[in-house]
Short mmCIF file of C-alpha atoms and ligand atoms in Angstrom, two decimals:
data_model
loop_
_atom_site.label_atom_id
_atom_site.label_comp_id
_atom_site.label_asym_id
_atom_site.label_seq_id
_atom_site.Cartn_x
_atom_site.Cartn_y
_atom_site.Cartn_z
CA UNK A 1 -40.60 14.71 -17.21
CA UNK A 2 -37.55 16.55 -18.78
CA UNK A 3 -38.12 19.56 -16.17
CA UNK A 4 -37.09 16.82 -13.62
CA UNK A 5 -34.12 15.94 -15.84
CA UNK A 6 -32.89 19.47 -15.99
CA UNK A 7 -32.80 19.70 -12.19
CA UNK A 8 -31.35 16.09 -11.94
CA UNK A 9 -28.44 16.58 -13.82
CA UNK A 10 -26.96 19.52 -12.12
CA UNK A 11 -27.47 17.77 -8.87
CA UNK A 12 -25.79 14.53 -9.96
CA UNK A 13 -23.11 16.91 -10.71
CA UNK A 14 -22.92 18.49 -7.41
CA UNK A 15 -22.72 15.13 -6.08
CA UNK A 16 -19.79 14.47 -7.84
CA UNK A 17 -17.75 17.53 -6.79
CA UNK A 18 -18.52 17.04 -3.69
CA UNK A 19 -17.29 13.39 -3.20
CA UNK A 20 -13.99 14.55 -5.35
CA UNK A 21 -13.82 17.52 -2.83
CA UNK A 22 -14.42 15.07 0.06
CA UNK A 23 -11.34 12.68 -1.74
CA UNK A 24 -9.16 15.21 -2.21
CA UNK A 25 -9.26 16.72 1.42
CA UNK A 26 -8.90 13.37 3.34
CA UNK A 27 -5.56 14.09 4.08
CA UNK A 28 -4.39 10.51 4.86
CA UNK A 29 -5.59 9.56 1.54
CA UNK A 30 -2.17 8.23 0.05
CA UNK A 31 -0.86 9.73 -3.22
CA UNK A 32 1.54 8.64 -5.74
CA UNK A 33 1.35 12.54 -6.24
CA UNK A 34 3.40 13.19 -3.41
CA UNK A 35 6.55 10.98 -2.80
CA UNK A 36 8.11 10.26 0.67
CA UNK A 37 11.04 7.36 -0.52
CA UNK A 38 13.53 7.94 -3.19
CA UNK A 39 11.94 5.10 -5.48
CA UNK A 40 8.47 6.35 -5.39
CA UNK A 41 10.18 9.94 -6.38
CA UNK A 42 12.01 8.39 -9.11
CA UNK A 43 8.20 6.43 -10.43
CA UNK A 44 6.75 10.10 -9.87
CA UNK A 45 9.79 11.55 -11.84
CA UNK A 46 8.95 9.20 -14.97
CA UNK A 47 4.87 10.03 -14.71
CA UNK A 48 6.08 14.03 -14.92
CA UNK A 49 8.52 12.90 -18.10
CA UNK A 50 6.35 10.44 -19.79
CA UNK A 51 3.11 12.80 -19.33
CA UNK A 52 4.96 16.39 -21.00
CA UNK A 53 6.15 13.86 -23.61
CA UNK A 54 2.80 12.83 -24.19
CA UNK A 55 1.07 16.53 -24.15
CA UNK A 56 3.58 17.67 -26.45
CA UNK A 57 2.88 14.49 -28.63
CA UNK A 58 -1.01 15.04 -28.12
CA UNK A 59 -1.12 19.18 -28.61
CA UNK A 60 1.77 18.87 -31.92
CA UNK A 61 -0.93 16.18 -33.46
CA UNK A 62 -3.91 17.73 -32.21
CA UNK A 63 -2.78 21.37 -33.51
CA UNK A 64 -1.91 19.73 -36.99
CA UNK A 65 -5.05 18.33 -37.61
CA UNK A 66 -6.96 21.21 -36.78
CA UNK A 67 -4.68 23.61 -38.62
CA UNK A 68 -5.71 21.33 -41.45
CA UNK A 69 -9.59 21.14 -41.01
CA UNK A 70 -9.59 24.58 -40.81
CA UNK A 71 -7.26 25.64 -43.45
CA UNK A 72 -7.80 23.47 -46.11
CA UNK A 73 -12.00 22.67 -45.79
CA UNK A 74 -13.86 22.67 -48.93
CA UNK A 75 -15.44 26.17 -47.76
CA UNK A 76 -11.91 28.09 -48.99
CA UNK A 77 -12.40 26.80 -52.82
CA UNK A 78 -13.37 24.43 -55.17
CA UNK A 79 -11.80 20.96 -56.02
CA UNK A 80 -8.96 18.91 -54.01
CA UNK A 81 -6.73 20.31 -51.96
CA UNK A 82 -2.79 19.38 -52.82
CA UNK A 83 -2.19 15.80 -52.82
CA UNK A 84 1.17 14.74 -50.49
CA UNK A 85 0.91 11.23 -51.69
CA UNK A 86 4.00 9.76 -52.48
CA UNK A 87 6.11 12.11 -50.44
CA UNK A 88 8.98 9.97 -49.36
CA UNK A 89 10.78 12.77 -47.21
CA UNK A 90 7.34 13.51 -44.94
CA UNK A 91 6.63 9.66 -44.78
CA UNK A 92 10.20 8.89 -43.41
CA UNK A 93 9.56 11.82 -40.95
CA UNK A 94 6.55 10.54 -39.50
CA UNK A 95 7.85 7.12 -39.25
CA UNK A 96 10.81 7.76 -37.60
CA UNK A 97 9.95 10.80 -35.42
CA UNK A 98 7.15 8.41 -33.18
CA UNK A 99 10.17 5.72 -33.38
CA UNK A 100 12.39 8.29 -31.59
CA UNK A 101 9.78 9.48 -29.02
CA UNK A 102 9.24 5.87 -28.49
CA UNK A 103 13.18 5.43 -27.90
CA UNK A 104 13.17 8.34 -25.15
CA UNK A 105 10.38 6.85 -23.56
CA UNK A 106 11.64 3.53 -23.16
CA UNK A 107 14.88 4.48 -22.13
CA UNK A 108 13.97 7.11 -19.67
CA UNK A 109 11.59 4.26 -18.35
CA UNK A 110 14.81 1.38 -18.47
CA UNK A 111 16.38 3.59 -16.34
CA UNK A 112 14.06 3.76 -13.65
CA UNK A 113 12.98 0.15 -13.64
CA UNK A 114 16.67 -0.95 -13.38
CA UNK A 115 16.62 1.13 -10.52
CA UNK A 116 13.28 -0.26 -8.65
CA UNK A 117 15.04 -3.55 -9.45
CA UNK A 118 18.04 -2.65 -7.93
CA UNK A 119 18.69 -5.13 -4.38
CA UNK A 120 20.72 -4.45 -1.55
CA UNK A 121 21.99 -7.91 -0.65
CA UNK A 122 23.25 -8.22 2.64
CA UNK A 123 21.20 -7.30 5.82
CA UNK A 124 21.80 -6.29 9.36
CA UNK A 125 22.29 -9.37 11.62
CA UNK A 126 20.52 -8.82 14.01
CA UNK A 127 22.31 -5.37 15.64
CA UNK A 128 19.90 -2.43 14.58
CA UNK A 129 23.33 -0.21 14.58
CA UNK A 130 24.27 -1.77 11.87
CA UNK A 131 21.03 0.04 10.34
CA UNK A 132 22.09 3.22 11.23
CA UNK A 133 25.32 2.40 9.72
CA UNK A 134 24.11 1.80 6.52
CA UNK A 135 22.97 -1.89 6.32
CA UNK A 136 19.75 -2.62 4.88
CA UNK A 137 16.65 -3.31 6.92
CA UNK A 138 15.31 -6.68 6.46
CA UNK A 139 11.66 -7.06 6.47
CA UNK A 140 9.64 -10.15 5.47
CA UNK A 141 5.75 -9.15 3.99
CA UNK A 142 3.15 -11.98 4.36
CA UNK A 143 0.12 -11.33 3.15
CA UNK A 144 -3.14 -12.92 4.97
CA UNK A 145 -6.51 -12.68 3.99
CA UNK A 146 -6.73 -10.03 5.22
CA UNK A 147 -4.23 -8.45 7.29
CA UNK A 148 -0.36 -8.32 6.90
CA UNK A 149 2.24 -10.04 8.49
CA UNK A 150 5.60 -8.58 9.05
CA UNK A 151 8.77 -10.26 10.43
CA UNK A 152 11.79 -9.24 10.62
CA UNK A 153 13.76 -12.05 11.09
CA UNK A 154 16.90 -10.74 12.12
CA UNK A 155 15.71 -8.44 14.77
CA UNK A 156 13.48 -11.90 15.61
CA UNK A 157 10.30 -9.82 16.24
CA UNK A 158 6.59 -10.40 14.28
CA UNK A 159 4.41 -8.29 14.02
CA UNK A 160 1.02 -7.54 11.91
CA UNK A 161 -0.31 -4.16 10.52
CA UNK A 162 2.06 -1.67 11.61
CA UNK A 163 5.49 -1.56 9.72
CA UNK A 164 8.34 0.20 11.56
CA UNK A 165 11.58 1.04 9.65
CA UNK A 166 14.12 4.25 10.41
CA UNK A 167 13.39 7.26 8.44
CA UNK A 168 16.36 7.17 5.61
CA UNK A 169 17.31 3.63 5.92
CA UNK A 170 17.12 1.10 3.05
CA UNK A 171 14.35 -1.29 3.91
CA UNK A 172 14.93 -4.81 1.83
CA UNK A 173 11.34 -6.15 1.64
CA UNK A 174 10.62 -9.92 0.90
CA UNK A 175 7.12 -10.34 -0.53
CA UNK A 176 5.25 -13.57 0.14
CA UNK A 177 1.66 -14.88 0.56
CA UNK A 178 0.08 -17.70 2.76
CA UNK A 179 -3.10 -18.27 0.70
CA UNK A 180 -3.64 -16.36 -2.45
CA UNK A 181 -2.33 -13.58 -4.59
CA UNK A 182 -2.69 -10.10 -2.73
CA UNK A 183 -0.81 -7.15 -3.88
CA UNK A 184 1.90 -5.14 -1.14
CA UNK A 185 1.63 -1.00 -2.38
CA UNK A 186 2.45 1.70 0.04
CA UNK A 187 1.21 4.87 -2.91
CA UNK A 188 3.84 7.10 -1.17
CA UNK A 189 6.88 4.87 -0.78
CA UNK A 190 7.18 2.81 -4.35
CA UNK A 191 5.09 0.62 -6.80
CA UNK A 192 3.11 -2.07 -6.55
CA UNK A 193 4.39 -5.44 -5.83
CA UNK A 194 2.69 -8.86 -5.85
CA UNK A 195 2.23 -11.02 -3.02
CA UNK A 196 2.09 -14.94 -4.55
CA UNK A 197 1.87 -18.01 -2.49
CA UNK A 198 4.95 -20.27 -2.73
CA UNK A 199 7.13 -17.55 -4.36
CA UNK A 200 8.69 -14.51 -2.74
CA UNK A 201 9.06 -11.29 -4.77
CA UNK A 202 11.78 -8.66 -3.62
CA UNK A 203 11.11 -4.88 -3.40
CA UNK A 204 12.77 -2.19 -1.57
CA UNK A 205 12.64 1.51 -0.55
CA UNK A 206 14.27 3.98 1.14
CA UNK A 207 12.03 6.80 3.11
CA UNK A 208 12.90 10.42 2.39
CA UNK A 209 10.76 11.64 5.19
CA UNK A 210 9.59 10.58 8.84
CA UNK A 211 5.95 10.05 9.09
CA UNK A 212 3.17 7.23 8.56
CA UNK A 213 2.23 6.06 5.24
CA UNK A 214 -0.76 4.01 4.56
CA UNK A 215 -0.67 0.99 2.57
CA UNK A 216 -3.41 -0.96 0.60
CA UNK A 217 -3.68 -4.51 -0.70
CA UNK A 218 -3.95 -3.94 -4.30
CA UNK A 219 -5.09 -7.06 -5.90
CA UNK A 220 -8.51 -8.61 -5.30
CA UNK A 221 -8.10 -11.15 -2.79
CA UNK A 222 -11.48 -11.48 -1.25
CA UNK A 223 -14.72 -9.96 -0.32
CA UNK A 224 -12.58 -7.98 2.23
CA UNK A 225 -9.51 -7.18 -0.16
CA UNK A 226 -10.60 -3.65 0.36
CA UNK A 227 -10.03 -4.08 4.02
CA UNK A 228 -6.73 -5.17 3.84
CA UNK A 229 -4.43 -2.19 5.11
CA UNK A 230 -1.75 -1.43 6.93
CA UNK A 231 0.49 1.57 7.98
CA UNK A 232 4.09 1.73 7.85
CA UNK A 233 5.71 4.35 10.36
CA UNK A 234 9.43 6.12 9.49
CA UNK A 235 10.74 6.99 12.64
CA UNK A 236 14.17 8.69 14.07
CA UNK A 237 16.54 6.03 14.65
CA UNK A 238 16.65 6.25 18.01
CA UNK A 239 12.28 6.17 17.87
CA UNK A 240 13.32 2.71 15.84
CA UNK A 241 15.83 1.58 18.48
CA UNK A 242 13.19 1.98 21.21
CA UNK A 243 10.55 0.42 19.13
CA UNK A 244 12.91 -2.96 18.83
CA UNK A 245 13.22 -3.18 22.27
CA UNK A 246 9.87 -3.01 23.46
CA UNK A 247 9.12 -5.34 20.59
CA UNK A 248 12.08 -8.09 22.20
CA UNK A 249 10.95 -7.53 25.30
CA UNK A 250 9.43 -10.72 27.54
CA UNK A 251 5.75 -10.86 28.21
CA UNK A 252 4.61 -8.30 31.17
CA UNK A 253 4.02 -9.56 34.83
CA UNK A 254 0.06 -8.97 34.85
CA UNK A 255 -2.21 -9.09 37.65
CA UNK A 256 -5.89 -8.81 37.98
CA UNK A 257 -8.55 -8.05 35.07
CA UNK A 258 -5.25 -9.02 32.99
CA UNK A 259 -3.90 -11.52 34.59
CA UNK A 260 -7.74 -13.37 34.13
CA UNK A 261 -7.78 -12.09 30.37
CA UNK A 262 -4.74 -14.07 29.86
CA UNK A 263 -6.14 -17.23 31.88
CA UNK A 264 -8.86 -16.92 29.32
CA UNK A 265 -6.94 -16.20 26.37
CA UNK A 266 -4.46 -19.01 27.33
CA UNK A 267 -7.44 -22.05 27.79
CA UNK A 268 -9.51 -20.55 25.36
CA UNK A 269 -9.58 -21.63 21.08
CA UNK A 270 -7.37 -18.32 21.06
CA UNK A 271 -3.86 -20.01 21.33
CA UNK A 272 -4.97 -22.31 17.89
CA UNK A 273 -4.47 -19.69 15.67
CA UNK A 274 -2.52 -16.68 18.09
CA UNK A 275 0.74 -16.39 19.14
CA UNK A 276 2.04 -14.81 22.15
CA UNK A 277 6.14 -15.27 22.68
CA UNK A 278 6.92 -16.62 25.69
CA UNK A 279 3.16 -18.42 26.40
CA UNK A 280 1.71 -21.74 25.20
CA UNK A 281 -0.15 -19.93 22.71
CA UNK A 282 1.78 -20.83 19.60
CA UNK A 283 -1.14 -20.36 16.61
CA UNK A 284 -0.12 -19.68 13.09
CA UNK A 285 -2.86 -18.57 11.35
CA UNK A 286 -3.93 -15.46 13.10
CA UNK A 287 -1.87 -12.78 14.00
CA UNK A 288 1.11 -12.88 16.57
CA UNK A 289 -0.34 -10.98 19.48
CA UNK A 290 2.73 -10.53 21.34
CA UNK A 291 2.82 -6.99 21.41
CA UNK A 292 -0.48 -5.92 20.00
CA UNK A 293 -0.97 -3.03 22.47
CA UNK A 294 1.90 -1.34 20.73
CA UNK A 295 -0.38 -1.21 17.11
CA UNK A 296 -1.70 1.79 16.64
CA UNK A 297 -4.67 -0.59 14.54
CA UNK A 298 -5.47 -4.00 14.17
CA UNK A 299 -8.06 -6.41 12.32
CA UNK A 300 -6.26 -5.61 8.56
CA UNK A 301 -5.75 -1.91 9.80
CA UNK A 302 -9.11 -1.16 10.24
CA UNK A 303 -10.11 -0.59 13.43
CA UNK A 304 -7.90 2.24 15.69
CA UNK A 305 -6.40 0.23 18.82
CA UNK A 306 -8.87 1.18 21.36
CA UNK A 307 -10.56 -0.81 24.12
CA UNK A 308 -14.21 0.29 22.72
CA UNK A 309 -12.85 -1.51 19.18
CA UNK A 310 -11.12 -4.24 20.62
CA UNK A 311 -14.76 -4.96 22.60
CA UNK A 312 -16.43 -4.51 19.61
CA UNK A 313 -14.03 -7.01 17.65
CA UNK A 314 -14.29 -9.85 20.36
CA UNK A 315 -17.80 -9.45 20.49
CA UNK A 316 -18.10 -10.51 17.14
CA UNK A 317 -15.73 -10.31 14.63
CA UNK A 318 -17.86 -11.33 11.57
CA UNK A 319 -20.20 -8.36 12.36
CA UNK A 320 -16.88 -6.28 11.91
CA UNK A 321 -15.25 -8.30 9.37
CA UNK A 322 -17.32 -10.59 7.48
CA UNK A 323 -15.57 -13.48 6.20
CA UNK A 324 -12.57 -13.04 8.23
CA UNK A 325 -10.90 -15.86 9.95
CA UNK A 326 -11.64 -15.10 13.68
CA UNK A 327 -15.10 -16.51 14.44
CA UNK A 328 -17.75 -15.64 17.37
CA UNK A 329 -16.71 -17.13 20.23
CA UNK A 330 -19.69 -16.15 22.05
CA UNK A 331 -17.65 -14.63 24.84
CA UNK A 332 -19.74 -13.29 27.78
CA UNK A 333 -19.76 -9.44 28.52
CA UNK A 334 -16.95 -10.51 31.44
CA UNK A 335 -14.85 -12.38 29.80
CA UNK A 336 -14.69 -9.47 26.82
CA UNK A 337 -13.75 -6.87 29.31
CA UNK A 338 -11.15 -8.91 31.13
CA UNK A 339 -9.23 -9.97 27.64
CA UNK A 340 -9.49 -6.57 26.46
CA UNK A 341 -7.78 -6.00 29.80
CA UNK A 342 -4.75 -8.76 28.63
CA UNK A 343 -4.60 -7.64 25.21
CA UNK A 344 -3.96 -3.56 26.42
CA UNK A 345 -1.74 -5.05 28.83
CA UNK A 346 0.49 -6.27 25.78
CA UNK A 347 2.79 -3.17 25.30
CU1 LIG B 1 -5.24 -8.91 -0.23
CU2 LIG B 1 -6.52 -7.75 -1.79
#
């Protein structure tokens, strides 16, 4: 019986490492560890501060007490060791040297938070060159259960999943929710910020870096909240610029397999919850589908953008998803393929 525990425990243990090693090397694995916006620097900044503070705090105490167990246990003579009872200078010292690290700490911390707090006011009207001049990007968050929804009201485009904003440029980000309380955190861009219905929380960042960060909903919100992701690409300006305008572009011209998709699409129960510009489908619920072959991933950022997925998701989205919105609509094998066809269609 404990021969089997012996062997147990080192396995257990191997098991461990391994899933750490297997953490650690998924490289899209976002990090607060490694900053791509100036706020998220500035948050990582304060964890590098506030942690030496605290191992200087931890290894002065630490080293004091055992200094003392060792120096002064009963093994080195007989009777009491000196008394300090009563010592007004060393209790004033150890009151007021924790109130001063306190002080440091909270300032150091003021600082940063005033920062995060800190919100550009006035955004680009609608011109993204006024983004490249310096004018904050306006984006507005919605969180779903369990996707996200972001609009950019200016640039009058919607889209879900996939956030687009110019590598460098101050993005001003509006925080809402349409049902209950999620959380909006992108690890590698800034801190966490709360999405609650009927109340909309600002938040901002500014990306030091081009490249795609992953984002997480980070407050339960569901048996999927762990399913609720999202990406948000920094791109060139000019990558930005083109992105806009394929986003403002009018529906295609579509013909065939398409052009049958979106007869489906168009008389099916898809238009009650999806919206496609420029079509009768005008849904609110579900996710505005007017360029969705421009996402690189869809159902809350879980599934890659690929025919095979998209298939897969119209088959039957609760065998995907369970508990999401979408239901089975018991689509034939036909009808699938030709609304994958309208959906790919939808650059
Ligand atoms: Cu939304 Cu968790």
């Amino acid at each position: 019986m404990f021969a089997h525990l012996k062997f147990s425990i080192p396995k257990r243990l191997l098991a461990l490492g391994a899933i750490s090693i297997l953490a650690v090397s998924c490289g899209s694995a976002p990090s607060a560890f490694d900053p791509r916006s100036t706020n998220a620097s500035s948050i990582y900044n304060l964890i590098v501060v506030v942690f030496i503070i605290a191992a200087i705090v931890f290894l002065s105490v630490e080293g004091v007490l055992l200094y003392s167990a060792i120096r002064f246990s009963r093994k080195t003579g007989p009777g009491l060791p000196d008394q300090i009872e009563g010592n007004s200078r060393l209790e004033i010292g150890w009151t007021l040297l924790p109130a001063v690290v306190l002080l440091i700490v909270f300032f150091v911390m003021l600082r940063v938070l005033i920062n995060l707090g800190y919100q550009p006011t006035s955004a680009a009207a609608g011109d993204v060159s006024q983004i490249a001049d310096g004018a904050p990007l306006h984006v507005i968050v919605k969180g779903h259960q369990w996707w996200w929804e972001f609009d950019y009201p200016e640039l009058k485009i919607v889209t879900a999943n996939e956030l687009h904003v110019p590598v460098n440029a101050i993005v001003n980000v509006d925080v809402e929710s349409v049902d209950v309380i999620h959380s909006y955190w992108v690890p590698q861009l800034g801190g966490k910020m709360d999405a609650v219905p009927g109340h909309v929380n600002h938040t901002w960042f500014q990306t030091t870096q081009a490249g795609t960060y992953n984002g997480q909903c980070a407050e339960f919100c569901g048996i999927q909240h762990a399913d609720m992701r999202f990406v948000v690409v920094a791109e060139s300006q000019d990558q930005f610029n083109a992105w806009v305008q394929g986003q403002q572009a009018g529906a295609p011209t579509l013909s065939g397999a398409a052009a049958q998709g979106e007869q489906i699409f168009l008389s099916g129960a898809c238009v009650g919850c999806h919206m496609v510009n420029g079509t009768k489908a005008q849904g609110q619920v579900g996710p505005n589908l007017t360029h969705f072959a421009s996402r690189s991933v869809f159902a809350g950022g879980i599934l890659t953008n690929t025919p095979e997925n998209l298939a897969r998701w119209l088959q039957d989205p609760q065998a995907v998803k369970q508990g999401a919105l979408m239901p089975n609509l018991h689509l034939s094998q036909d009808q699938i393929s030709q609304l994958v066809a309208y959906l790919t269609s939808l650059k």
